[in-house]
Amino acid sequence: MAGDSRHSELPERAAVAALADSFVAGLCEWIKIPGIGVDPAHHADVRRSADWLADRLTADGWPEVAVWGDGPALPAVFACWPAEDPQAPVVLVYGHHDVQPVDPLDRWEHPPFEPVISGDEILGRGASDDKGQVAMHLLGVRAHLAASGRNAPSVTLKLFVEGEEESGSPHLRKLLEDHRESLACDLVVFTDTALHERDAPTVNTGQRGVLGGEITFFGGTDDVHSGRAGGAIPNPATALAKLIAAVHDDDNRIQLDGFYDDVREPSAEERADYASLPFDEQKWLRHNGGGAQAAHGETGYSTLERIWVRPTAEINGISAGYTGPGLKTIIPASATAKISFRLVPDQHPDRVREQLLAFVERHTPPGIRAEVNFRGTGVPPYAVSPDDPANAAVREAMELAFDQPVRFARAGGSGPAAVLQQFLGVPLVYLGATLPDDRVHAPNERVVVPLLLKGAEAAAHLWRTLARAEIAKRLSR
């Protein structure tokens, strides 16, 4: 079906093509604003970024536009465009406009906030994550209206673009609570997501959750001479190393009691889709695996399954004693390991927190005092069924835009999808068109413009598709 000329005359495709140049120009203008949310020195730029988006939405004709910036959260943007039919489904599109820091700056081939167009790519911080995809949805709405000849979308559309996603969305729950009525909807479309490959488009069906913490073992109050006390007192570094070694068994299964009790297996259809996707493991190791020499993980699962649908426990850092040049023969007073868990449906951060505390208690030897600190409350995982009618509509829209079959995939990273879904109490589906190798969070971030254009076309198809009677009836309250 690739290159199917039957779809070349789709009105949504023609509308996207007609608007493509202005789309690229606008995105480049937005990228110039260095809205680094994690850096207080750039909080004014986050506000400028929100104002830029609000102005663009107003210029596009959205009848209700607001910048929510009066509370503790960095400014978020909300917009609403009611459908002509008051009974039409209400769809909320979620994204974020804050961006990651640019360090290390010397690794960039061009200034990160001076976007460069190179071939069919735009290079610059935020081009992919997530300004490119938010702009893609704005284009999708314009194309939908142009293609349909409507003055309003076929479904009521709401847009919620937060300014703190790169900081872990610390005030998202308060924003949702404060604006519960404005954000009420029948479906959420989450747009911070990627395709599997450029020539293998996919619909994402879920993200892993995350819980991070720090384990510290304390021995005495001071480092001591290893000749005078070695062999006679416990060594926190040795004890912590044993705990770390005990986290996994020889099949790389995590040894926290009850850890797998809540793990939901993917469906047979999803596993078949994963197995059918093109995947060069050696190329993946070089580009996505940090140059690792071999794949590694839980026995019985493929690499894609390990990073999409299986939970993990990773040691992110270890520190103890003397680490400077030369040798200092001491027994350290303390040792620390940073650990993080990626969680899958139906695990919950609170349960894993208790499981880790019990594991640490069980592996703390006499003479050692343990302390465990967690970073925040964690992020729950989320997955939507491939058979969900809204998910099927996304797949149909993507296949129209990409002119080929579209399969299901998952995301190994984490985001606020579960928080949105649980708070709003409605289904959540994913529609994005970036790539895993867009170098997000790294120097030389880029986005592939033709993919964003296809994503915009898919969004335009989706709004029409969701208004169909059989789908609208299932969605509308």
Tab-separated table of N, CA and C in Angstrom, residues 211 256-257 349-359 374:
chain	number	residue	atom	x	y	z
A	211	LEU	N	9.757	5.184	38.997
A	211	LEU	CA	9.957	5.519	40.407
A	211	LEU	C	11.456	5.540	40.646
A	256	LEU	N	12.570	-8.217	44.086
A	256	LEU	CA	11.726	-7.629	45.113
A	256	LEU	C	10.486	-8.497	45.271
A	257	ASP	N	10.146	-8.885	46.472
A	257	ASP	CA	8.997	-9.755	46.698
A	257	ASP	C	7.727	-9.103	46.164
A	349	PRO	N	3.525	2.927	41.578
A	349	PRO	CA	4.715	3.365	42.308
A	349	PRO	C	4.640	3.143	43.814
A	350	ASP	N	3.466	3.314	44.416
A	350	ASP	CA	3.356	3.150	45.868
A	350	ASP	C	3.669	1.714	46.298
A	351	ARG	N	3.187	0.744	45.540
A	351	ARG	CA	3.470	-0.658	45.885
A	351	ARG	C	4.945	-0.968	45.701
A	352	VAL	N	5.535	-0.473	44.629
A	352	VAL	CA	6.958	-0.741	44.389
A	352	VAL	C	7.807	-0.046	45.452
A	353	ARG	N	7.388	1.096	45.899
A	353	ARG	CA	8.082	1.780	46.993
A	353	ARG	C	8.159	0.867	48.228
A	354	GLU	N	7.016	0.271	48.590
A	354	GLU	CA	6.998	-0.610	49.754
A	354	GLU	C	7.825	-1.863	49.511
A	355	GLN	N	7.796	-2.376	48.287
A	355	GLN	CA	8.593	-3.565	47.963
A	355	GLN	C	10.085	-3.285	48.082
A	356	LEU	N	10.513	-2.090	47.651
A	356	LEU	CA	11.927	-1.747	47.761
A	356	LEU	C	12.334	-1.576	49.221
A	357	LEU	N	11.508	-0.927	50.020
A	357	LEU	CA	11.825	-0.761	51.434
A	357	LEU	C	11.997	-2.113	52.116
A	358	ALA	N	11.118	-3.061	51.791
A	358	ALA	CA	11.234	-4.397	52.381
A	358	ALA	C	12.494	-5.105	51.896
A	359	PHE	N	12.840	-4.925	50.627
A	359	PHE	CA	14.042	-5.543	50.074
A	359	PHE	C	15.292	-4.995	50.754
A	374	PHE	N	13.097	8.741	48.304
A	374	PHE	CA	12.503	8.663	46.977
A	374	PHE	C	12.384	10.054	46.371
